[in-house]
Coordinates of C-alpha atoms in Angstrom, one line a residue:
Chain A
M142 CA 24.0 0.3 60.2
P143 CA 25.9 2.3 62.9
M144 CA 29.6 1.6 63.1
P145 CA 30.4 -1.0 65.7
L146 CA 32.0 -0.3 69.0
D147 CA 35.5 -1.5 69.0
L148 CA 35.6 -3.5 72.3
K149 CA 39.4 -3.0 72.4
T150 CA 38.8 0.7 73.3
L151 CA 37.0 -0.2 76.6
P152 CA 38.9 0.2 79.8
H153 CA 40.5 -2.9 81.2
R154 CA 42.3 -4.2 84.3
R155 CA 45.8 -3.4 83.0
Q156 CA 45.0 0.3 83.3
E157 CA 45.6 1.3 86.9
A158 CA 42.4 3.3 87.3
W159 CA 40.4 0.2 86.1
K160 CA 42.3 -2.6 87.7
W161 CA 39.4 -3.9 89.7
T162 CA 36.7 -3.0 87.2
D163 CA 37.5 -4.7 83.9
V164 CA 34.9 -3.4 81.5
Q165 CA 36.6 -5.0 78.4
A166 CA 36.5 -8.5 80.0
K167 CA 32.8 -8.1 80.9
V168 CA 31.3 -6.6 77.7
S169 CA 30.4 -8.8 74.8
E170 CA 29.1 -8.0 71.3
D171 CA 25.6 -9.0 72.1
Q172 CA 25.2 -6.4 74.9
N173 CA 22.2 -4.2 74.1
G174 CA 22.9 -0.5 73.6
L175 CA 26.6 -0.7 72.8
T176 CA 26.3 1.6 69.8
R177 CA 23.0 3.3 70.7
T178 CA 22.1 6.7 71.9
A179 CA 20.2 6.5 75.2
I180 CA 17.0 8.4 75.5
P181 CA 16.8 9.7 79.1
N182 CA 13.6 11.1 80.5
F183 CA 13.8 14.5 82.3
D184 CA 11.4 15.9 84.8
V185 CA 12.3 19.6 84.6
P186 CA 11.3 21.9 87.4
D187 CA 9.8 25.3 86.6
G188 CA 12.5 27.9 85.9
V189 CA 15.0 25.4 84.6
K190 CA 15.8 25.1 80.8
L191 CA 16.4 22.0 78.9
S192 CA 17.9 22.1 75.4
E193 CA 20.1 20.0 73.1
G194 CA 23.5 21.1 71.9
E195 CA 27.2 20.6 71.8
G196 CA 27.6 20.3 75.6
Q197 CA 31.0 19.3 77.1
K198 CA 33.0 16.2 77.0
G199 CA 34.5 14.4 80.0
H200 CA 37.9 12.8 80.1
G201 CA 38.7 9.2 79.4
A202 CA 37.8 6.3 77.1
M203 CA 34.2 6.1 78.3
A204 CA 33.6 9.8 77.6
E205 CA 35.1 9.3 74.1
L206 CA 32.6 6.5 73.5
A207 CA 29.8 8.7 74.8
A208 CA 30.8 11.4 72.4
Q209 CA 31.0 8.9 69.5
F210 CA 27.6 7.2 70.2
G211 CA 25.7 9.5 72.5
G212 CA 24.6 12.1 70.0
Q213 CA 23.9 15.6 71.0
S214 CA 24.2 16.6 74.7
W215 CA 21.2 17.3 76.8
N216 CA 21.9 20.7 78.4
V217 CA 20.2 21.8 81.6
Y218 CA 20.5 25.4 82.6
V219 CA 19.5 26.9 86.0
P220 CA 19.6 30.7 85.7
A221 CA 21.3 32.8 88.3
N222 CA 19.7 33.0 91.7
T223 CA 16.9 30.6 90.7
H224 CA 15.8 28.1 93.4
P225 CA 13.4 25.6 91.7
T226 CA 10.8 24.2 94.1
S227 CA 10.9 20.7 92.7
D228 CA 13.7 18.3 91.8
L229 CA 15.3 17.6 88.4
V230 CA 14.7 13.9 87.9
I231 CA 16.6 12.0 85.3
D232 CA 15.5 8.4 84.6
R233 CA 15.1 5.8 81.9
L234 CA 18.8 5.5 81.4
A235 CA 18.0 1.9 80.4
Q236 CA 20.7 1.3 77.8
G237 CA 23.0 3.2 75.4
H238 CA 25.2 6.2 75.7
A239 CA 24.0 9.5 77.1
R240 CA 25.6 13.0 77.4
I241 CA 24.2 15.5 79.8
A242 CA 25.6 18.9 80.8
I243 CA 24.2 20.9 83.7
M244 CA 25.0 24.5 84.4
V245 CA 23.8 26.0 87.8
D246 CA 24.5 29.7 87.5
K247 CA 25.5 32.1 90.2
G248 CA 23.7 31.8 93.5
A249 CA 21.2 29.3 92.1
S250 CA 20.4 25.8 93.4
L251 CA 19.4 22.5 92.0
T252 CA 18.3 19.3 93.6
M253 CA 18.6 16.4 91.2
T254 CA 17.9 12.7 91.3
E255 CA 19.2 10.1 88.9
N256 CA 17.3 6.8 88.8
Y257 CA 19.4 4.1 87.1
E258 CA 17.2 1.2 86.1
G259 CA 18.8 -0.7 83.3
A260 CA 17.5 -3.1 80.7
E261 CA 18.3 -6.9 80.8
N262 CA 21.6 -7.5 79.2
G263 CA 22.0 -3.8 78.6
F264 CA 25.0 -1.5 78.5
S265 CA 24.7 2.1 79.7
N266 CA 27.3 4.8 79.6
L267 CA 26.7 8.2 80.9
D268 CA 28.9 11.3 80.6
L269 CA 27.5 13.9 83.0
Q270 CA 29.2 17.3 83.2
I271 CA 28.1 19.7 85.9
H272 CA 29.2 23.2 86.3
L273 CA 28.5 25.2 89.5
A274 CA 29.0 28.9 89.2
E275 CA 29.9 31.0 92.2
G276 CA 27.7 30.5 95.2
A277 CA 25.6 27.8 93.6
T278 CA 24.2 24.7 95.4
L279 CA 23.8 21.2 94.1
N280 CA 22.1 18.3 95.8
R281 CA 22.7 15.2 93.8
R282 CA 21.1 11.8 94.5
V283 CA 21.7 8.6 92.6
I284 CA 19.6 5.4 93.1
H285 CA 21.1 2.5 91.2
R286 CA 19.0 -0.6 90.7
D287 CA 20.1 -2.7 87.7
P288 CA 19.3 -6.3 86.7
D289 CA 22.0 -8.9 87.2
S290 CA 23.0 -8.7 83.5
H291 CA 23.3 -5.0 83.2
I292 CA 26.7 -3.2 82.7
R293 CA 26.8 0.5 83.6
I294 CA 29.3 3.2 83.6
S295 CA 28.3 6.6 85.1
N296 CA 31.1 9.1 84.7
V297 CA 30.3 12.4 86.4
H298 CA 32.4 15.5 86.8
I299 CA 31.5 18.5 88.8
A300 CA 33.4 21.8 88.3
A301 CA 32.8 23.9 91.4
E302 CA 33.5 27.6 91.6
S303 CA 34.0 29.6 94.8
N304 CA 31.6 29.2 97.7
T305 CA 29.6 26.5 96.2
T306 CA 27.9 23.7 98.2
I307 CA 27.5 20.1 97.1
T308 CA 25.8 17.2 98.7
Q309 CA 25.8 13.9 97.0
H310 CA 24.2 10.6 98.2
C311 CA 24.4 7.5 96.1
L312 CA 22.7 4.1 96.8
S313 CA 23.8 1.3 94.6
F314 CA 22.6 -2.3 94.5
G315 CA 25.1 -3.1 91.7
G316 CA 24.7 -5.0 88.4
A317 CA 26.9 -7.3 86.3
L318 CA 29.4 -4.6 86.4
S319 CA 28.9 -1.0 87.6
R320 CA 31.1 2.0 88.1
L321 CA 29.7 5.2 89.6
E322 CA 32.5 7.7 89.2
T323 CA 32.5 11.2 90.6
G324 CA 35.1 13.8 89.8
L325 CA 35.0 17.1 91.7
T326 CA 37.3 19.9 90.9
C327 CA 37.2 22.8 93.3
E328 CA 38.1 25.6 90.9
G329 CA 37.3 28.3 93.5
E330 CA 37.8 28.7 97.2
G331 CA 35.4 27.8 100.0
V332 CA 33.7 24.8 98.4
K333 CA 31.7 22.7 100.8
A334 CA 31.0 19.2 99.8
I335 CA 29.5 16.0 101.2
L336 CA 30.0 13.0 99.0
N337 CA 28.4 9.9 100.5
G338 CA 27.4 6.6 99.2
A339 CA 26.5 3.1 100.0
Y340 CA 26.6 -0.2 98.0
L341 CA 24.8 -3.4 98.9
L342 CA 25.8 -6.3 96.7
R343 CA 24.6 -9.9 96.4
D344 CA 25.3 -12.8 94.0
K345 CA 28.0 -11.9 91.6
R346 CA 27.2 -8.2 91.5
H347 CA 29.8 -5.5 91.2
T348 CA 29.8 -1.9 92.1
D349 CA 32.8 0.4 91.9
M350 CA 32.6 3.8 93.6
T351 CA 35.5 5.8 92.4
S352 CA 36.1 9.5 93.1
F353 CA 38.7 12.0 92.4
I354 CA 38.6 15.3 94.3
R355 CA 40.9 18.0 93.1
L356 CA 41.4 21.1 95.3
K357 CA 42.9 24.1 93.6
Q358 CA 42.0 27.0 95.9
P359 CA 42.0 27.6 99.7
D360 CA 39.4 26.9 102.3
S361 CA 37.4 24.0 101.0
H362 CA 35.7 21.5 103.3
I363 CA 35.1 18.0 102.0
R364 CA 33.5 15.1 103.8
Q365 CA 33.3 11.7 102.1
A366 CA 31.8 8.5 103.6
V367 CA 31.1 5.4 101.6
K368 CA 29.6 2.3 103.2
G369 CA 29.7 -1.1 101.6
V370 CA 27.9 -4.4 102.3
V371 CA 28.8 -7.5 100.3
T372 CA 27.6 -11.0 100.4
D373 CA 27.7 -14.2 98.2
K374 CA 30.3 -13.7 95.5
S375 CA 29.9 -10.0 95.0
R376 CA 32.6 -7.5 94.7
G377 CA 32.7 -3.9 96.0
V378 CA 35.4 -1.4 94.9
F379 CA 36.2 1.9 96.4
Q380 CA 38.8 4.2 94.9
G381 CA 39.1 7.6 96.4
K382 CA 41.6 10.3 95.9
F383 CA 42.1 13.8 97.2
L384 CA 44.6 15.9 95.3
V385 CA 45.4 19.1 97.2
E386 CA 47.3 21.5 95.1
R387 CA 49.8 24.0 96.5
P388 CA 47.4 27.1 96.7
A389 CA 44.7 25.0 98.4
Q390 CA 45.7 26.0 101.9
H391 CA 43.3 25.4 104.8
T392 CA 41.7 22.5 103.0
D393 CA 39.8 20.4 105.5
A394 CA 39.1 17.0 103.9
A395 CA 38.2 13.6 105.2
M396 CA 37.5 10.4 103.4
R397 CA 36.1 7.2 104.8
H398 CA 35.3 3.8 103.3
D399 CA 33.9 1.1 105.6
A400 CA 32.8 -2.2 104.3
L401 CA 31.0 -5.1 105.9
M402 CA 31.5 -8.6 104.6
L403 CA 28.4 -10.7 105.3
S404 CA 30.1 -13.7 103.8
D405 CA 33.7 -14.8 103.3
S406 CA 33.2 -15.5 99.6
A407 CA 32.5 -11.8 98.8
E408 CA 35.3 -9.3 98.0
V409 CA 36.1 -5.7 98.7
R410 CA 38.9 -3.8 97.1
A411 CA 39.7 -0.3 98.4
K412 CA 42.3 2.3 97.5
P413 CA 42.1 5.5 99.4
E414 CA 44.8 8.0 98.3
L415 CA 45.9 11.5 99.4
E416 CA 48.3 13.6 97.4
I417 CA 49.0 16.9 99.1
Y418 CA 51.1 19.8 98.0
A419 CA 49.8 22.5 100.4
D420 CA 51.4 22.6 103.8
D421 CA 48.6 23.9 106.0
V422 CA 45.8 21.5 105.6
A423 CA 43.8 18.8 107.5
C424 CA 43.4 15.7 105.4
E425 CA 42.7 12.2 106.4
H426 CA 41.4 9.0 105.1
G427 CA 40.2 5.8 106.8
N428 CA 39.3 2.4 105.5
T429 CA 37.9 -0.6 107.3
I430 CA 36.7 -4.0 106.0
G431 CA 35.3 -6.3 108.6
A432 CA 32.5 -8.6 109.7
L433 CA 29.6 -7.8 112.1
D434 CA 30.6 -7.7 115.7
E435 CA 29.9 -11.2 117.1
S436 CA 29.6 -9.9 120.7
A437 CA 27.0 -7.4 119.7
L438 CA 25.1 -10.1 117.8
F439 CA 25.1 -12.3 120.9
Y440 CA 24.0 -9.4 123.1
M441 CA 21.0 -8.8 120.8
R442 CA 20.1 -12.4 120.6
Q443 CA 20.2 -12.7 124.4
R444 CA 17.6 -10.0 124.4
G445 CA 15.4 -12.1 122.1
I446 CA 16.2 -10.7 118.7
P447 CA 16.6 -13.5 116.2
L448 CA 20.0 -13.8 114.5
K449 CA 18.8 -12.7 111.1
Q450 CA 17.0 -9.7 112.5
A451 CA 20.0 -8.8 114.6
R452 CA 22.3 -8.9 111.6
A453 CA 19.9 -6.8 109.6
L454 CA 19.5 -4.2 112.4
L455 CA 23.3 -3.8 112.8
T456 CA 23.9 -3.7 109.1
E457 CA 21.1 -1.2 108.5
A458 CA 22.5 1.1 111.3
F459 CA 25.9 0.8 109.7
V460 CA 24.7 1.7 106.2
S461 CA 22.3 4.5 107.3
E462 CA 25.2 6.6 108.6
A463 CA 25.9 7.4 104.9
F464 CA 22.5 9.0 104.7
D465 CA 22.3 10.9 108.0
S466 CA 23.5 14.0 106.2
L467 CA 20.6 13.9 103.8
A468 CA 18.3 16.9 104.6
D469 CA 15.3 15.4 102.8
D470 CA 13.5 13.2 105.4
T471 CA 11.3 11.5 102.9
L472 CA 14.1 10.6 100.7
R473 CA 16.3 9.4 103.6
E474 CA 13.5 7.2 104.8
S475 CA 13.0 5.9 101.3
L476 CA 16.6 5.0 100.9
N477 CA 16.7 3.3 104.4
A478 CA 13.6 1.4 103.5
Q479 CA 15.3 0.1 100.3
V480 CA 18.3 -0.9 102.4
Q481 CA 15.9 -2.7 104.9
A482 CA 14.2 -4.5 102.1
W483 CA 17.5 -5.7 100.6
L484 CA 18.7 -6.8 104.1
E485 CA 15.5 -8.8 104.7
A486 CA 16.1 -10.7 101.4
N487 CA 19.8 -11.1 101.6
A488 CA 21.3 -10.6 105.1
Chain B
M50 CA 12.8 -23.9 137.9
L51 CA 16.5 -24.0 136.7
K52 CA 18.2 -27.4 137.2
I53 CA 21.9 -27.7 136.4
N54 CA 23.1 -31.3 136.6
N55 CA 26.8 -32.3 136.4
L56 CA 27.5 -29.6 133.9
S57 CA 30.9 -29.5 132.3
A58 CA 31.9 -26.8 129.8
T59 CA 34.9 -25.7 127.8
V60 CA 36.0 -22.5 126.1
D61 CA 38.6 -21.9 123.4
D62 CA 37.3 -24.6 121.1
G63 CA 37.3 -27.1 123.8
K64 CA 40.9 -26.5 124.7
K65 CA 40.1 -25.3 128.2
T66 CA 37.7 -27.0 130.6
I67 CA 36.2 -24.4 133.0
L68 CA 33.1 -26.0 134.5
K69 CA 33.5 -29.6 136.0
D70 CA 30.4 -31.5 137.1
L71 CA 28.6 -28.4 138.4
S72 CA 25.2 -29.0 139.9
L73 CA 22.8 -26.4 141.1
E74 CA 19.1 -26.0 141.4
I75 CA 17.2 -22.7 141.7
P76 CA 13.5 -23.0 142.4
A77 CA 11.0 -20.3 141.4
G78 CA 10.8 -17.5 143.8
E79 CA 14.4 -17.8 145.1
V80 CA 17.4 -15.7 144.6
H81 CA 20.7 -17.5 144.7
A82 CA 24.1 -15.9 144.7
I83 CA 27.3 -17.3 143.2
M84 CA 30.5 -16.0 144.7
G85 CA 34.0 -17.1 144.0
P86 CA 37.5 -16.1 143.1
N87 CA 38.4 -14.6 139.7
G88 CA 38.7 -17.3 137.0
A89 CA 36.5 -19.8 138.9
G90 CA 34.1 -19.9 135.9
K91 CA 31.4 -17.5 137.1
S92 CA 31.1 -15.7 133.8
T93 CA 31.5 -18.9 131.8
L94 CA 28.5 -20.3 133.7
S95 CA 26.4 -17.2 132.6
Y96 CA 27.5 -17.6 129.0
V97 CA 26.8 -21.4 128.9
L98 CA 23.3 -20.8 130.3
T99 CA 22.6 -18.1 127.7
G100 CA 24.2 -20.0 124.8
R101 CA 27.0 -17.8 123.7
D102 CA 29.2 -19.2 120.8
G103 CA 32.5 -20.5 122.0
Y104 CA 31.1 -21.7 125.4
A105 CA 30.3 -25.3 124.8
A106 CA 28.7 -27.7 127.3
T107 CA 30.5 -31.0 127.1
G108 CA 28.6 -32.9 129.7
G109 CA 25.6 -32.8 132.0
S110 CA 22.4 -31.0 131.4
V111 CA 20.5 -27.8 132.1
E112 CA 16.8 -27.9 132.4
F113 CA 14.7 -24.7 132.4
E114 CA 11.1 -25.3 133.5
G115 CA 11.5 -28.9 132.3
E116 CA 12.9 -28.1 128.9
D117 CA 16.4 -28.8 127.7
L118 CA 18.0 -25.3 127.7
L119 CA 21.2 -26.3 126.0
E120 CA 19.3 -27.3 122.8
M121 CA 18.0 -23.8 122.3
E122 CA 19.3 -20.9 120.3
P123 CA 20.2 -17.8 122.5
E124 CA 17.1 -16.0 121.2
E125 CA 14.8 -18.9 122.1
R126 CA 16.2 -19.0 125.6
A127 CA 15.5 -15.3 125.9
A128 CA 11.9 -15.8 124.7
K129 CA 11.5 -18.5 127.3
G130 CA 12.3 -15.8 129.8
L131 CA 16.0 -16.1 130.4
F132 CA 17.8 -12.8 130.9
L133 CA 21.5 -12.0 131.4
S134 CA 22.5 -8.7 132.8
F135 CA 26.0 -8.5 131.2
Q136 CA 29.2 -7.8 133.1
Y137 CA 30.3 -5.7 130.2
P138 CA 27.2 -4.5 128.3
L139 CA 27.8 -4.0 124.6
E140 CA 27.5 -0.8 122.6
I141 CA 25.1 -1.1 119.7
P142 CA 26.0 1.8 117.3
G143 CA 23.3 3.3 115.2
V144 CA 20.4 1.5 117.0
P145 CA 18.4 3.8 119.3
T146 CA 17.8 2.2 122.7
M147 CA 14.0 2.4 122.3
T148 CA 14.1 0.7 118.9
F149 CA 16.4 -2.0 120.2
L150 CA 14.2 -2.7 123.2
K151 CA 10.9 -2.6 121.4
T152 CA 12.4 -5.0 118.7
A153 CA 13.6 -7.3 121.5
L154 CA 10.3 -7.2 123.4
N155 CA 8.1 -7.9 120.4
A156 CA 10.5 -10.6 119.0
Q157 CA 10.1 -12.4 122.4
R158 CA 6.3 -11.9 122.4
K159 CA 6.1 -13.1 118.8
A160 CA 8.2 -16.2 119.7
R161 CA 5.8 -16.9 122.6
G162 CA 2.7 -16.5 120.3
E163 CA 1.7 -13.3 122.2
E164 CA 0.5 -10.1 120.7
E165 CA 3.0 -7.3 120.1
M166 CA 3.1 -4.4 122.5
K167 CA 1.9 -1.3 120.8
A168 CA 4.0 1.8 120.7
P169 CA 2.0 4.1 123.1
E170 CA 1.9 1.4 125.8
F171 CA 5.6 0.7 125.4
L172 CA 6.5 4.4 125.5
K173 CA 4.4 5.0 128.6
K174 CA 6.0 2.0 130.4
A175 CA 9.6 3.1 129.4
K176 CA 9.1 6.7 130.5
A177 CA 7.7 5.7 133.9
L178 CA 10.6 3.2 134.4
A179 CA 13.3 5.7 133.3
K180 CA 12.0 8.0 136.0
E181 CA 12.0 5.3 138.6
L182 CA 15.6 4.4 137.8
K183 CA 16.6 8.1 137.7
M184 CA 17.7 7.9 134.1
D185 CA 17.9 10.8 131.7
P186 CA 15.0 10.2 129.2
D187 CA 17.4 11.4 126.5
M188 CA 19.4 8.2 127.0
L189 CA 16.6 6.3 125.5
K190 CA 16.9 8.1 122.2
R191 CA 20.6 7.6 121.9
P192 CA 22.1 4.5 120.3
L193 CA 22.2 1.8 122.9
N194 CA 25.0 2.2 125.4
V195 CA 27.1 4.2 123.0
G196 CA 29.2 6.7 125.0
F197 CA 27.6 5.6 128.3
S198 CA 29.7 5.4 131.4
G199 CA 30.1 2.0 133.1
G200 CA 27.5 2.8 135.7
E201 CA 25.0 4.1 133.1
K202 CA 25.4 0.8 131.1
K203 CA 24.7 -1.2 134.2
R204 CA 21.6 0.9 134.9
M205 CA 20.5 0.4 131.3
E206 CA 20.8 -3.4 131.9
I207 CA 18.4 -3.1 134.8
F208 CA 16.1 -0.9 132.7
Q209 CA 16.0 -3.5 130.0
M210 CA 15.4 -6.2 132.6
M211 CA 12.4 -4.4 134.0
M212 CA 11.0 -3.7 130.6
L213 CA 11.3 -7.3 129.5
E214 CA 10.1 -8.8 132.9
P215 CA 12.0 -12.0 132.4
R216 CA 11.2 -15.3 134.2
F217 CA 14.8 -16.0 135.2
I218 CA 17.5 -13.4 135.7
V219 CA 21.3 -14.0 135.7
M220 CA 23.2 -11.0 136.9
D221 CA 26.9 -11.1 136.1
E222 CA 28.9 -8.7 138.3
T223 CA 26.1 -6.1 138.1
D224 CA 27.7 -4.2 141.0
S225 CA 31.0 -3.5 139.3
G226 CA 31.2 0.1 138.2
L227 CA 28.3 1.2 140.4
D228 CA 28.6 3.7 143.2
V229 CA 26.5 3.2 146.4
D230 CA 23.6 5.4 145.2
A231 CA 23.4 3.6 141.8
M232 CA 23.6 0.2 143.5
R233 CA 20.7 1.1 145.7
I234 CA 18.6 2.1 142.7
V235 CA 19.6 -1.1 140.9
A236 CA 18.8 -3.2 143.9
D237 CA 15.4 -1.5 144.3
G238 CA 14.6 -2.5 140.8
V239 CA 15.7 -6.1 141.3
N240 CA 13.8 -6.4 144.6
K241 CA 10.7 -5.0 142.9
L242 CA 10.9 -8.0 140.5
R243 CA 11.1 -10.3 143.5
S244 CA 7.9 -8.8 145.0
E245 CA 4.6 -10.6 144.9
E246 CA 3.1 -7.7 143.0
F247 CA 5.5 -8.2 140.1
G248 CA 5.2 -12.0 140.0
G249 CA 8.3 -12.6 142.1
K250 CA 6.9 -16.0 143.2
D251 CA 7.4 -17.3 139.6
R252 CA 10.7 -15.7 139.0
G253 CA 14.2 -17.0 139.8
M254 CA 17.5 -15.2 140.0
L255 CA 21.1 -16.0 139.9
V256 CA 23.3 -13.2 141.2
I257 CA 27.0 -13.6 140.3
T258 CA 29.3 -11.4 142.3
H259 CA 32.8 -11.2 143.5
Y260 CA 32.0 -9.0 146.4
Q261 CA 29.4 -9.3 149.1
R262 CA 28.2 -5.7 149.2
L263 CA 25.6 -6.1 146.5
L264 CA 24.1 -8.9 148.7
D265 CA 23.4 -6.3 151.4
Y266 CA 20.8 -4.8 149.1
I267 CA 19.7 -8.0 147.2
V268 CA 19.5 -10.5 150.1
P269 CA 19.8 -14.0 148.6
D270 CA 18.1 -17.1 149.7
K271 CA 21.2 -19.1 149.2
V272 CA 24.9 -18.4 148.6
H273 CA 27.1 -20.8 146.6
V274 CA 30.9 -20.7 146.3
L275 CA 32.1 -21.5 142.8
A276 CA 35.7 -22.7 142.8
G277 CA 37.5 -25.1 140.6
G278 CA 34.6 -25.3 138.2
K279 CA 32.1 -26.6 140.6
I280 CA 30.0 -25.6 143.6
A281 CA 32.4 -26.0 146.6
E282 CA 30.1 -24.9 149.4
T283 CA 26.6 -23.6 149.9
G284 CA 25.2 -21.4 152.7
D285 CA 22.7 -18.7 153.6
A286 CA 23.0 -14.9 153.3
E287 CA 25.2 -14.7 156.4
F288 CA 27.6 -17.1 154.7
A289 CA 28.4 -14.4 152.2
K290 CA 29.7 -12.1 155.0
K291 CA 31.9 -14.9 156.2
L292 CA 33.3 -15.3 152.7
E293 CA 33.9 -11.6 152.4
A294 CA 35.9 -11.6 155.6
E295 CA 37.8 -14.8 155.1
G296 CA 38.4 -14.7 151.3
Y297 CA 38.4 -17.7 149.0
D298 CA 41.8 -19.1 149.9
A299 CA 40.2 -22.1 151.5
Y300 CA 38.7 -23.1 148.2
A301 CA 41.9 -22.8 146.1
A302 CA 41.9 -25.6 143.5

């Protein structure tokens, strides 16, 4: 018998960073995968090496649990100046704890997709540590489709050296409780990052998109846009923070979170934060929570578009802005099609 | 074609009565103009006819081709052929003009039990029309009305009108924001829809305007003065000129 997971060690709402995502209150003893090691499936492109080893450990209670129950780390290595022609795909994170460490060496690039499809009544906890060496490029995509009963924590940290480029696009349809957390530390100068996401939630689903971007050196350019759509009794959470340290002059960073409430019973919680110690920077954040524009809806109906379709069109247009920066046309269309399908069923 | 009988209507959740026992009949093939002072209820009439939320009919009836218009949802009225050219056309962010219009056209056709218009036919028609209205074809690819000037938005209303070929057209202050050249282009479009060739005999129009100048280009069959929530007087096209010269003081409530 493996030792049990002490539920008291789970994050809870009295901790500031988890005040809107109370894992402890949601997890029960009968959740599947609490003490198990997850067995992810990797599609590894040519030229990329996969091995098992010590790996690295992230910060916080969930990373501790991943270290305790997640076994060895899966280590992915992209050698210097390698540009794989296909994507790294990680899926089958159906339940249990997983540890993954990815190193993209100097001048190399990696496009990776994580498909989160959890098991019924499952619990998933991922600790993913990514290191980008100088001049490396990372394109990360996350597609999150869990059943109503699944609880998922995905805790990702990216350490970016000088002149690295990152694009990240997450699409989440939530679960019983989900937190997709991204930490980015710009260790070097001239980091370019786009960190976008969208969540669409129905029933009592919950998605928390939390990010912490720490800029330690000059000349980085960060764009973050998260779109939320909530209906029924669902809850969307956005917590974003930019920490601009004293040496990080000429940082150009902008954060946006915009949420649409399709029903009054749904809930959105947002906390955008800036903490700036450098004096020559351009930093901004914006946050809106609102309903669809009634005048625009009437205009569309006057042209003959039925109300439901008008709502879906406006909402789709709102969400798709998060994916405009996605260079891969096929993927962008696929994400938009998933959004459309969701809207047809729920808007 | 359109019969308005003793129509009363309120706004602001019934707190304010704007239309009081308004009666008006517009037969197919005719263009009627409604003129009147600001605040007389001209725009309210256009919204009551098209079913906008917040504009409630509290008395009387509106029949469109024998059917009770007030019972229908806004999209049903549109599918029946009722079109409003808005005084302030809305911006629809993220929805390209062509997508919007094709969705609208085919939703109307579907509601009428007609076949959808295929993309090539739609594109061909749109391109020819854009040229006729002297519109930059790039405008059709951009999100509807987003970043357009006032005049461009009005021209886009006429473009939509000519693409949809509605049975009954309500034009609410279409001339505002248009220079003389643009007004001529708009009027040419409207007059084309009045012509025999484009089924003008079966089409009615209600042109709401504060000024007479649009009526030099779109010559109406009848001109009504809307004042104090009802039709205060009716005349012919010449009557509009008299109104322009003398103002609406005589109709002050």
